[in-house]
XYZ file of C-alpha atoms in Angstrom:
695
model
C 31.227 -22.761 -33.936
C 33.920 -24.162 -31.427
C 37.073 -21.671 -31.217
C 40.000 -23.637 -31.904
C 42.206 -21.589 -29.556
C 40.079 -22.846 -26.930
C 41.416 -25.563 -24.478
C 38.169 -27.985 -23.420
C 37.686 -29.672 -20.393
C 34.634 -31.221 -18.564
C 34.396 -30.409 -14.845
C 31.636 -28.865 -12.884
C 30.886 -25.127 -12.089
C 32.784 -24.478 -8.695
C 31.239 -21.286 -7.217
C 33.721 -19.116 -5.723
C 36.842 -21.015 -6.497
C 38.054 -18.451 -8.863
C 39.593 -15.210 -7.488
C 37.902 -15.617 -3.815
C 38.951 -12.086 -3.044
C 36.333 -10.997 -5.477
C 33.176 -9.472 -3.438
C 29.734 -10.444 -4.293
C 27.373 -7.902 -5.550
C 24.899 -7.318 -2.765
C 21.216 -6.290 -3.197
C 20.408 -3.387 -1.095
C 18.989 -5.275 1.624
C 21.280 -3.949 4.717
C 18.157 -3.313 5.977
C 18.160 -6.905 6.891
C 20.607 -6.358 9.656
C 18.993 -3.529 11.545
C 15.575 -4.825 12.072
C 15.348 -3.627 15.539
C 15.588 0.022 14.060
C 12.485 -0.557 12.150
C 10.029 -1.746 14.697
C 8.000 1.500 14.204
C 7.014 -0.056 11.057
C 5.788 -3.412 12.136
C 2.574 -4.635 10.333
C 1.134 -7.643 12.202
C 0.988 -10.917 10.145
C -2.143 -12.626 11.571
C -1.001 -16.769 12.249
C 1.811 -16.600 9.394
C 2.644 -20.095 8.043
C 6.282 -20.889 8.681
C 6.569 -23.440 6.136
C 6.017 -20.879 3.565
C 9.549 -19.080 4.533
C 12.556 -19.144 2.596
C 15.108 -21.368 4.352
C 18.925 -21.306 3.413
C 20.371 -24.159 1.327
C 16.864 -25.751 1.523
C 15.784 -27.956 -1.940
C 13.411 -24.866 -2.776
C 16.138 -22.121 -2.156
C 18.788 -23.970 -4.107
C 16.251 -24.677 -6.831
C 15.398 -20.946 -6.875
C 19.394 -20.045 -7.024
C 19.950 -22.335 -9.996
C 17.215 -20.824 -12.012
C 18.230 -17.526 -11.222
C 21.917 -18.227 -12.294
C 23.221 -16.322 -15.449
C 23.428 -18.186 -18.292
C 26.478 -17.989 -20.192
C 25.935 -20.081 -23.061
C 24.461 -17.554 -25.551
C 27.945 -16.215 -26.411
C 29.711 -19.617 -26.501
C 30.726 -18.489 -30.144
C 33.220 -16.073 -28.562
C 34.335 -17.628 -25.055
C 33.365 -21.389 -25.323
C 32.235 -21.523 -21.876
C 28.827 -22.182 -20.331
C 29.328 -20.390 -16.955
C 30.602 -17.104 -18.234
C 29.704 -14.296 -20.554
C 31.716 -11.608 -22.416
C 30.584 -8.029 -21.155
C 29.281 -6.131 -24.201
C 30.796 -4.210 -26.229
C 33.698 -6.443 -27.159
C 36.253 -6.477 -30.338
C 37.091 -9.885 -32.126
C 39.098 -10.692 -35.222
C 37.099 -13.334 -37.180
C 38.856 -15.053 -40.032
C 40.892 -11.884 -40.512
C 37.896 -9.225 -40.144
C 38.015 -7.132 -37.192
C 34.591 -6.597 -35.859
C 32.790 -4.976 -32.762
C 29.816 -6.913 -30.942
C 27.813 -4.699 -29.566
C 24.650 -6.919 -28.830
C 23.995 -10.636 -28.735
C 22.177 -10.052 -32.163
C 25.840 -9.354 -33.578
C 26.736 -12.552 -32.727
C 25.001 -13.196 -35.802
C 27.699 -11.542 -37.746
C 30.202 -14.141 -36.283
C 28.362 -17.228 -37.251
C 27.774 -16.126 -41.177
C 31.203 -15.600 -41.472
C 31.857 -18.893 -40.078
C 29.322 -20.364 -42.092
C 30.430 -18.636 -45.364
C 32.748 -21.351 -46.721
C 32.234 -24.879 -45.122
C 35.919 -26.286 -45.871
C 38.213 -23.282 -44.229
C 39.135 -23.209 -40.651
C 37.212 -20.726 -38.685
C 39.388 -18.875 -36.053
C 38.156 -15.909 -33.609
C 40.609 -14.044 -31.638
C 39.678 -11.702 -28.991
C 40.824 -8.370 -28.625
C 42.076 -7.921 -24.889
C 41.188 -6.410 -22.211
C 37.797 -7.939 -21.826
C 35.204 -7.914 -18.780
C 33.789 -11.612 -18.510
C 30.349 -12.304 -16.180
C 30.205 -15.201 -14.063
C 27.038 -17.079 -13.311
C 26.966 -15.632 -10.088
C 27.039 -12.184 -11.733
C 30.382 -11.437 -10.543
C 32.291 -9.495 -13.053
C 36.039 -10.184 -13.619
C 38.452 -8.209 -15.828
C 40.786 -10.603 -18.254
C 43.711 -9.568 -19.763
C 44.762 -12.351 -22.078
C 43.684 -15.487 -23.512
C 45.526 -17.781 -20.779
C 43.290 -16.142 -18.010
C 40.030 -16.657 -19.914
C 40.826 -19.983 -20.440
C 41.244 -20.557 -16.644
C 37.721 -19.690 -16.009
C 36.445 -21.688 -19.251
C 38.216 -24.690 -17.870
C 36.063 -24.176 -14.664
C 32.655 -24.470 -16.754
C 30.816 -27.946 -17.748
C 31.646 -29.171 -21.245
C 29.223 -28.912 -24.137
C 26.007 -29.910 -23.685
C 26.879 -31.438 -20.187
C 24.917 -31.159 -17.000
C 25.508 -27.672 -15.337
C 24.553 -26.084 -12.349
C 21.859 -23.600 -14.059
C 18.130 -24.360 -14.814
C 17.068 -22.710 -18.099
C 13.857 -24.194 -18.840
C 11.868 -22.033 -16.579
C 11.970 -18.300 -15.649
C 10.454 -16.128 -13.209
C 7.788 -13.360 -14.644
C 9.180 -10.137 -12.756
C 8.362 -8.129 -10.486
C 7.495 -10.327 -7.833
C 7.715 -9.379 -4.012
C 9.280 -10.843 -0.869
C 8.232 -10.083 2.398
C 10.659 -10.051 5.716
C 9.864 -10.953 9.052
C 11.259 -10.402 12.277
C 11.313 -13.296 14.909
C 8.086 -12.903 15.837
C 6.864 -13.224 12.119
C 6.228 -9.375 11.844
C 6.526 -8.041 8.869
C 9.475 -5.353 8.595
C 10.082 -4.798 5.224
C 8.559 -5.947 1.421
C 11.154 -5.836 -1.063
C 10.612 -5.857 -5.102
C 12.647 -7.951 -6.964
C 13.236 -7.104 -10.635
C 15.519 -9.446 -12.157
C 17.267 -12.652 -11.940
C 20.277 -11.155 -10.706
C 18.417 -9.363 -7.560
C 16.722 -12.659 -6.707
C 19.796 -14.837 -6.946
C 21.782 -12.422 -4.595
C 18.512 -12.173 -1.992
C 18.547 -16.096 -1.817
C 22.557 -16.328 -1.702
C 22.534 -13.859 1.124
C 19.974 -15.538 3.264
C 21.131 -17.161 6.351
C 19.352 -18.340 9.571
C 18.915 -14.990 10.884
C 16.620 -13.581 8.131
C 12.855 -14.749 7.702
C 11.461 -14.304 4.214
C 8.518 -15.608 2.207
C 7.728 -15.024 -1.311
C 4.333 -13.355 -1.804
C 2.198 -15.646 -3.802
C 0.845 -16.151 -6.410
C 4.074 -16.144 -8.870
C 3.758 -16.602 -12.750
C 6.967 -18.649 -14.049
C 7.635 -19.052 -17.709
C 8.181 -22.107 -19.439
C 10.698 -22.801 -22.380
C 7.831 -23.211 -24.787
C 6.358 -19.606 -23.919
C 3.462 -20.766 -21.766
C 2.884 -19.849 -18.138
C 2.542 -21.596 -14.848
C 1.177 -20.072 -11.912
C 2.194 -21.374 -8.713
C 0.609 -20.321 -5.271
C 3.165 -21.503 -2.415
C 6.397 -22.948 -1.869
C 5.575 -26.584 -2.906
C 4.232 -25.491 -6.072
C 7.103 -23.475 -6.950
C 9.560 -26.239 -6.239
C 7.279 -28.635 -8.057
C 7.397 -26.335 -11.096
C 11.051 -25.871 -11.185
C 11.990 -29.537 -10.720
C 9.446 -30.614 -13.492
C 10.885 -27.844 -16.117
C 14.526 -29.111 -15.518
C 16.271 -30.794 -18.314
C 13.014 -30.523 -20.517
C 14.192 -27.925 -22.999
C 17.404 -27.801 -25.120
C 19.763 -25.292 -22.998
C 21.906 -25.031 -26.241
C 25.149 -25.480 -24.042
C 27.342 -26.045 -27.288
C 29.774 -23.733 -29.147
C 28.085 -23.886 -32.340
C 26.092 -20.494 -32.289
C 22.251 -20.760 -33.337
C 22.792 -24.389 -34.316
C 19.164 -25.066 -33.664
C 18.060 -22.445 -36.236
C 14.365 -23.138 -36.829
C 14.426 -26.770 -35.711
C 11.528 -26.251 -33.204
C 9.574 -27.836 -35.681
C 7.459 -31.169 -35.644
C 8.376 -34.122 -37.571
C 4.867 -33.344 -39.551
C 6.101 -29.925 -40.284
C 9.366 -31.136 -41.778
C 7.648 -33.906 -43.749
C 5.352 -30.956 -45.239
C 8.229 -28.709 -46.135
C 10.012 -31.717 -47.961
C 7.093 -32.976 -49.733
C 6.155 -29.360 -51.148
C 9.351 -28.674 -52.896
C 12.027 -30.395 -54.617
C 15.061 -30.292 -53.468
C 19.218 -30.493 -54.702
C 22.540 -31.498 -52.934
C 24.159 -28.447 -51.504
C 26.595 -30.179 -49.117
C 27.468 -33.895 -48.925
C 30.210 -34.985 -46.532
C 30.727 -38.845 -45.969
C 33.991 -40.135 -43.856
C 36.067 -36.559 -44.509
C 35.212 -37.006 -48.319
C 33.333 -34.034 -49.991
C 31.017 -35.755 -52.586
C 28.454 -32.939 -53.261
C 30.093 -32.358 -56.887
C 29.416 -35.745 -57.698
C 25.605 -35.214 -57.219
C 25.446 -31.810 -58.976
C 22.230 -31.516 -60.893
C 20.374 -34.211 -59.265
C 16.697 -33.256 -58.253
C 15.425 -35.166 -55.370
C 11.498 -35.533 -54.618
C 10.154 -36.565 -51.502
C 6.683 -38.364 -51.997
C 3.877 -38.568 -49.214
C 3.909 -42.140 -49.494
C 7.486 -42.432 -48.007
C 9.311 -42.920 -51.270
C 11.824 -40.661 -52.928
C 13.582 -40.240 -56.499
C 16.416 -38.687 -57.685
C 16.510 -37.467 -61.037
C 19.049 -36.376 -63.384
C 18.861 -35.955 -67.426
C 15.841 -38.246 -67.344
C 17.299 -41.007 -65.326
C 16.286 -42.080 -62.013
C 17.212 -43.483 -58.657
C 14.671 -44.633 -56.113
C 14.553 -45.077 -52.461
C 12.519 -44.900 -49.372
C 12.661 -42.033 -46.534
C 11.301 -41.872 -42.869
C 11.056 -38.807 -40.301
C 11.377 -40.155 -36.689
C 10.835 -37.600 -33.734
C 13.304 -38.770 -30.959
C 14.125 -36.922 -27.562
C 17.186 -35.632 -28.958
C 15.396 -34.285 -31.984
C 14.143 -35.573 -35.582
C 16.137 -37.940 -37.392
C 16.168 -38.940 -41.127
C 16.207 -42.554 -42.121
C 17.211 -41.986 -46.276
C 18.097 -45.201 -47.749
C 18.703 -44.953 -51.800
C 18.876 -47.964 -53.928
C 21.820 -46.852 -56.075
C 23.000 -43.593 -54.516
C 24.381 -45.406 -51.176
C 26.566 -42.288 -50.405
C 23.219 -40.662 -49.021
C 22.218 -44.010 -46.948
C 21.972 -42.980 -43.153
C 19.172 -43.947 -40.857
C 20.460 -41.681 -38.071
C 20.600 -38.403 -40.145
C 19.645 -35.788 -37.477
C 18.114 -32.177 -38.293
C 20.572 -29.378 -37.400
C 19.551 -26.592 -38.796
C 17.171 -25.021 -41.399
C 18.387 -21.822 -43.155
C 15.628 -19.742 -44.372
C 16.828 -16.346 -45.575
C 15.808 -14.370 -48.628
C 13.719 -17.032 -50.090
C 16.713 -19.470 -49.903
C 16.000 -22.594 -47.962
C 18.657 -25.152 -47.018
C 17.753 -28.295 -44.523
C 21.116 -29.525 -42.975
C 21.520 -32.931 -41.295
C 24.258 -34.072 -39.382
C 25.397 -37.655 -38.023
C 28.787 -37.549 -36.419
C 31.292 -35.767 -38.614
C 28.930 -36.665 -41.618
C 27.005 -33.834 -43.261
C 23.852 -33.595 -45.616
C 22.535 -30.491 -46.726
C 19.699 -30.039 -49.119
C 18.804 -26.910 -50.862
C 15.161 -26.021 -52.131
C 14.969 -26.343 -56.042
C 11.135 -25.773 -56.744
C 8.253 -25.210 -54.710
C 5.776 -24.412 -57.506
C 3.834 -27.572 -56.859
C 2.982 -30.449 -54.698
C 4.934 -33.401 -56.244
C 2.869 -36.345 -56.259
C 3.744 -40.144 -56.979
C 2.507 -40.748 -60.668
C 2.044 -44.389 -61.737
C 1.258 -45.042 -65.187
C -2.415 -46.091 -64.700
C -2.894 -42.634 -62.477
C -1.527 -40.370 -65.373
C -4.054 -42.425 -67.966
C -6.975 -41.645 -65.717
C -6.049 -38.192 -65.004
C -5.220 -37.183 -68.838
C -8.795 -38.755 -69.637
C -10.569 -36.233 -67.877
C -11.839 -33.082 -69.972
C -9.392 -31.521 -71.889
C -5.781 -30.016 -71.649
C -3.697 -26.949 -72.300
C 0.075 -27.416 -72.728
C 2.977 -24.815 -71.668
C 6.489 -25.636 -73.361
C 9.533 -24.507 -71.589
C 7.951 -21.524 -69.934
C 6.393 -20.571 -73.485
C 2.738 -19.655 -74.284
C 3.268 -20.690 -78.136
C 0.875 -23.911 -77.307
C -1.809 -22.179 -75.276
C -4.386 -21.838 -77.830
C -4.389 -25.356 -78.716
C -6.749 -27.912 -76.571
C -5.241 -31.364 -76.130
C -7.671 -34.335 -75.929
C -6.225 -37.950 -74.739
C -8.780 -40.240 -75.801
C -8.799 -44.146 -75.540
C -6.557 -46.243 -77.713
C -3.786 -43.684 -77.604
C -5.627 -41.170 -79.960
C -4.648 -37.552 -79.373
C -6.655 -35.218 -80.691
C -5.539 -31.365 -80.836
C -8.016 -28.643 -81.827
C -7.126 -24.858 -82.186
C -9.425 -23.052 -80.090
C -9.407 -19.967 -82.597
C -9.230 -21.315 -86.075
C -10.682 -24.878 -85.342
C -7.875 -26.611 -86.982
C -7.677 -30.372 -86.128
C -4.456 -32.272 -85.651
C -4.421 -36.006 -84.770
C -1.521 -37.972 -83.532
C -0.331 -40.538 -80.889
C 0.066 -40.420 -77.080
C 1.127 -43.423 -74.693
C 1.874 -43.733 -71.085
C 4.116 -46.661 -70.145
C 6.588 -47.421 -67.168
C 10.319 -47.660 -68.038
C 13.122 -49.683 -66.559
C 13.864 -47.229 -63.546
C 10.097 -47.338 -62.538
C 9.162 -43.629 -63.971
C 6.326 -43.252 -65.929
C 7.108 -41.793 -69.293
C 4.918 -40.217 -72.040
C 5.359 -40.581 -75.961
C 4.118 -38.291 -78.543
C 3.992 -38.551 -82.068
C 2.202 -35.667 -84.010
C 2.827 -33.565 -86.951
C 3.476 -30.070 -87.373
C 3.056 -27.429 -85.891
C 3.352 -29.424 -82.607
C 6.253 -31.842 -83.794
C 8.574 -30.199 -81.062
C 6.911 -31.900 -78.432
C 7.533 -35.345 -80.181
C 9.460 -38.220 -78.219
C 9.594 -39.756 -74.854
C 9.037 -37.441 -71.846
C 9.388 -38.546 -68.068
C 6.560 -37.392 -65.881
C 7.896 -35.844 -62.532
C 4.958 -34.243 -61.292
C 0.871 -35.128 -61.396
C -2.178 -33.739 -59.946
C -5.879 -33.734 -60.977
C -5.235 -30.436 -62.372
C -1.486 -30.399 -63.822
C 0.917 -32.686 -65.039
C 4.736 -31.983 -65.708
C 7.046 -33.644 -67.956
C 10.756 -33.536 -68.894
C 12.806 -34.648 -71.492
C 16.747 -33.270 -70.853
C 16.698 -29.960 -70.380
C 13.267 -29.552 -71.935
C 10.068 -29.573 -69.838
C 6.298 -29.702 -70.668
C 3.453 -28.794 -68.658
C -0.246 -29.724 -69.025
C -3.159 -28.161 -67.125
C -6.957 -29.486 -67.576
C -9.812 -27.428 -68.273
C -13.036 -28.758 -67.824
C -16.290 -27.366 -69.399
C -19.318 -26.990 -67.131
C -22.129 -26.748 -69.840
C -24.416 -29.311 -68.048
C -27.470 -27.507 -66.841
C -27.780 -30.180 -64.214
C -24.274 -29.687 -62.388
C -25.694 -27.860 -59.419
C -27.898 -30.815 -58.700
C -24.956 -33.101 -59.236
C -22.849 -31.293 -56.563
C -25.401 -31.638 -54.059
C -26.284 -34.693 -51.250
C -29.743 -35.821 -52.230
C -29.916 -37.896 -49.220
C -32.343 -36.277 -46.718
C -32.330 -37.372 -43.213
C -35.412 -36.658 -40.618
C -35.387 -36.748 -36.730
C -38.319 -38.460 -35.177
C -38.741 -39.132 -31.559
C -41.041 -42.299 -32.668
C -39.743 -44.245 -35.235
C -41.515 -47.280 -34.654
C -43.356 -47.064 -37.958
C -40.618 -45.386 -39.609
C -42.799 -42.595 -40.789
C -42.668 -38.917 -41.225
C -43.451 -35.941 -43.050
C -41.023 -34.572 -45.706
C -40.909 -31.366 -47.161
C -38.094 -30.952 -50.248
C -39.168 -27.733 -51.495
C -36.151 -25.682 -50.033
C -33.855 -28.800 -51.160
C -32.722 -27.312 -54.483
C -33.773 -23.836 -54.075
C -30.304 -22.491 -55.358
C -30.389 -24.760 -58.324
C -33.624 -24.142 -59.816
C -33.976 -20.390 -60.645
C -35.050 -20.022 -64.266
C -33.067 -22.812 -65.699
C -34.410 -25.908 -64.357
C -38.323 -27.271 -63.824
C -38.290 -29.660 -60.879
C -40.605 -32.290 -60.031
C -40.630 -35.384 -57.696
C -42.232 -38.999 -58.217
C -42.617 -42.032 -56.314
C -41.567 -44.357 -59.182
C -38.793 -43.877 -61.811
C -41.444 -44.815 -64.443
C -43.767 -41.854 -63.445
C -40.742 -39.352 -63.273
C -39.703 -40.524 -66.795
C -43.300 -39.999 -68.061
C -43.577 -36.938 -66.089
C -47.015 -38.098 -64.487
C -48.187 -38.519 -60.684
C -45.995 -35.894 -59.194
C -46.085 -35.729 -55.330
C -47.068 -32.889 -53.236
C -45.282 -31.603 -49.843
C -45.359 -32.209 -47.428
C -45.158 -36.060 -48.078
C -45.224 -39.046 -45.942
C -42.813 -41.819 -46.812
C -44.367 -45.045 -46.958
C -40.890 -47.007 -46.197
C -38.009 -46.379 -44.390
C -35.419 -45.617 -46.176
C -37.419 -44.582 -49.073
C -36.368 -43.622 -52.888
C -38.035 -40.651 -54.609
C -37.320 -39.817 -57.955
C -36.313 -36.015 -59.086
C -36.969 -35.227 -62.498
C -34.980 -31.906 -63.654
C -35.718 -30.430 -67.090
C -34.853 -27.518 -69.215
C -38.032 -25.385 -69.570
C -39.141 -25.376 -73.632
C -37.100 -28.373 -74.336
C -37.161 -32.318 -74.071
C -34.274 -32.385 -72.383
C -34.447 -33.908 -68.713
C -32.452 -36.104 -65.991
C -33.813 -38.030 -63.352
C -31.960 -37.988 -59.839
C -32.449 -40.482 -56.772
C -33.313 -39.033 -53.543
C -33.101 -40.774 -50.586
C -35.470 -40.365 -47.378
C -34.420 -41.504 -44.112
C -36.522 -41.446 -40.508
C -33.543 -41.534 -37.682
C -34.507 -42.147 -34.521
C -33.561 -38.844 -32.602
C -34.999 -39.521 -29.114
C -33.146 -38.107 -26.048
C -32.684 -41.531 -24.894
C -28.833 -40.814 -24.594
C -27.161 -40.670 -21.178
C -24.572 -38.431 -20.256
C -22.009 -41.275 -20.566
C -23.417 -41.950 -24.105
C -23.024 -38.137 -24.931
C -19.365 -38.072 -23.671
C -18.423 -41.122 -25.698
C -20.025 -39.837 -28.928
C -18.106 -36.180 -28.447
C -14.765 -37.834 -28.116
C -15.015 -39.784 -31.236
C -13.771 -38.273 -34.460
C -14.490 -34.466 -34.740
C -17.904 -32.526 -35.041
C -19.148 -29.478 -37.054
C -21.865 -27.047 -36.537
C -23.742 -27.406 -39.624
C -26.999 -25.901 -38.452
C -26.883 -23.049 -36.115
C -30.437 -21.238 -36.064
C -30.774 -22.217 -39.802
C -27.482 -20.864 -40.824
C -24.180 -22.980 -42.055
C -22.046 -20.175 -41.275
C -20.339 -22.015 -38.149
C -19.693 -25.242 -40.442
C -16.039 -24.107 -40.881
C -15.195 -24.633 -37.508
C -13.849 -28.307 -36.422
C -14.710 -29.145 -32.876
C -12.529 -31.580 -31.409
C -13.561 -32.652 -27.832
C -10.944 -34.318 -25.704
C -10.741 -35.395 -22.361
C -10.126 -33.183 -19.354
C -12.592 -30.984 -20.728
C -10.362 -29.388 -23.617
C -11.977 -28.285 -26.384
C -9.745 -27.916 -29.533
C -11.544 -25.823 -32.231
C -9.835 -24.984 -35.571
C -10.963 -22.775 -38.394
C -10.872 -24.985 -41.300
C -10.239 -22.058 -43.834
C -7.040 -20.902 -42.480
C -6.095 -23.736 -39.961
C -6.357 -21.368 -36.839
C -6.763 -22.993 -33.625
C -8.396 -21.937 -30.288
C -8.732 -23.854 -26.921
C -12.009 -23.854 -25.222
C -13.892 -25.755 -22.337
C -16.493 -27.992 -22.600
C -18.468 -30.417 -19.875
C -21.585 -32.452 -19.600
C -23.860 -32.864 -16.817
C -27.238 -34.785 -16.415
C -30.683 -33.451 -14.850
C -34.408 -34.601 -14.782
C -34.573 -32.571 -18.033
C -31.945 -34.406 -19.868
C -28.215 -34.036 -20.648
C -26.609 -30.662 -20.602
C -23.550 -29.292 -22.360
C -21.457 -26.492 -21.273
C -19.478 -24.669 -23.815
C -17.051 -22.000 -22.404
C -14.014 -19.959 -23.181
C -14.535 -19.973 -26.945
C -12.321 -16.985 -27.846
C -12.393 -17.303 -31.818
C -14.495 -15.081 -33.942
C -18.232 -16.315 -34.567
C -17.786 -19.400 -32.713
C -18.305 -17.489 -29.745
C -21.883 -17.837 -30.404
C -21.940 -21.238 -29.166
C -20.885 -20.015 -25.587
C -23.355 -21.154 -23.197
C -25.198 -24.153 -21.505
C -27.424 -26.693 -24.272
C -29.918 -29.356 -23.693
C -29.584 -32.130 -25.858
C -32.812 -32.597 -27.697
C -31.886 -35.181 -30.175
C -29.275 -37.819 -30.044
C -27.259 -40.393 -31.953
C -23.697 -41.335 -32.631
C -23.253 -39.306 -35.577
C -26.039 -36.028 -34.901
C -26.623 -33.827 -32.201
C -29.166 -31.339 -31.791
C -28.706 -28.886 -28.736
C -31.172 -26.155 -27.765
C -30.788 -23.136 -25.105
C -33.218 -21.310 -23.083
C -33.426 -18.566 -25.782
C -34.902 -20.872 -28.319
C -31.985 -21.081 -30.053
C -30.389 -24.551 -31.636
C -27.331 -25.735 -33.123
C -26.939 -29.075 -34.976
C -23.600 -30.652 -34.637
C -22.702 -33.703 -36.927
C -19.527 -35.989 -36.762
C -16.896 -36.611 -39.196
C -14.133 -39.430 -39.075
C -11.388 -39.553 -41.368
């Protein structure tokens, strides 16, 4: 938040232009001035590389110095100066409240006071004297506001280019060797902070020969690290990192709360909840009171609905990832106050379960507040609602009450509604109808007698899924949840893929042996009797069952599975497809590379177990293997490579750090190969079968 008392100018940082009589803090490096007194400690350096020395005012020295400058932007909410910071503790008066700031975390107290009201004037006054720290670590005592503004005026303006590089940092400690003119080591200095390194570089001159002892680890803005091994790599890493992150050089403290988020993740947040309007300011007009009570629902297909008292307005929305951040393009059909293709994500406030998403465009503001995240909203056209309700039966909840819990609702064809009491078998017959109103919303109309007449009338459907449908009428709401009975003894078979593929190195005749005895081992038990037949007639008449192993006569071939309930005449016949696939190892290394980098792969069979089938394997170029646990979405990175010898194509898998998936570490020979299926074997007689899935 900009301090209104401060005068803003946009100038470049001018080193040592302020208070030239102030002496710089020096490292305890006075030893460098008396090299001859240290010759007894000389360590001979074999063939030293003069190119690795640090040279004053060189591109490397300048870049290192800029990286170690003190960043003054963290406390801009107090001083509004990117190149200075206030030495804590400091006492300030914020909108009439006097508080003492002891740490950077306490700056959030100032932000909370400023954010408490949107329409007041936020004023911060500093209790002087204070001590400020310049970006060269010089400390200066400031006695009043005018003196402070002189230093602030020397800083660059908000979000303008400045000298310090904030997107990469050194990982300390590092060591620097100091040499004499003969390149004999006379001292080794340990550097533990930016301040120490800054002063070392700042004091370099032609009489000092020094070099950094590599390797050195650099920390990037996203938390990743880069290891550099010489001066050239260090300079390249710093130059590559410059301006690659938001240095937050403005005066709105913590204005990027939780905006380190992808457009996909923000889209998920918007679509998993419904939202109300917490703030809408357009052209200096506060408009949120006009939209009190409106509930916005963002759908995954790019449409949005705003609903109040059963009335709807529709529109479209889109999130766009730009270099400046995420922008929201929101276009409503009638509520045009919201329309702006350049709403930029400013802040996501998440505290104590209260979530607000703040967008800005110039002086205009739009802030949504979370309304309801109980379900994922979905688009609910009339035909979809019809199809959903036709499945199984439904139980209802009325305004959060369970007084309808004992009723089973059956939505039959021809708008016939049958409601049965699950305890006393009372049956009530009524009418239901789904239609689309003038606003494009799906409505449900009920006509039914006592004791269910409270649900009579026209309801607007606001949420729907295969398992749940929610509708509203004024302040009332009605929720239906589906229940399906699984009384069929054949349901287990219905949920199993009855396509059986067998690999054969020679498929010229298309024939091989099949053994289906284990196919339905978990389904038969004592509940079903299973038999396989060549023809449908034989299966229905229960004659001429085949024995295993069975050799197919065509490729593919259909067999018929007869499942019958013991002791009854009840049976069902299912088709089983037999397919012989060419799994010869005719694939080259290039073929395997191409197959692996298409879509994702799953280890469906690891030494006879499917324990690893939960892991999605994404083979990328540059030998990067991304492994995702589909049960919890945890991701790890591994390594993969292929090679080809006289024995065939080999796949090497390494650095697999996730639990269980480590079992795939090692070198595997491709023994069966097709575009969608590979079998790999290792020297320990282990094997794994991976199969491809494409979305």
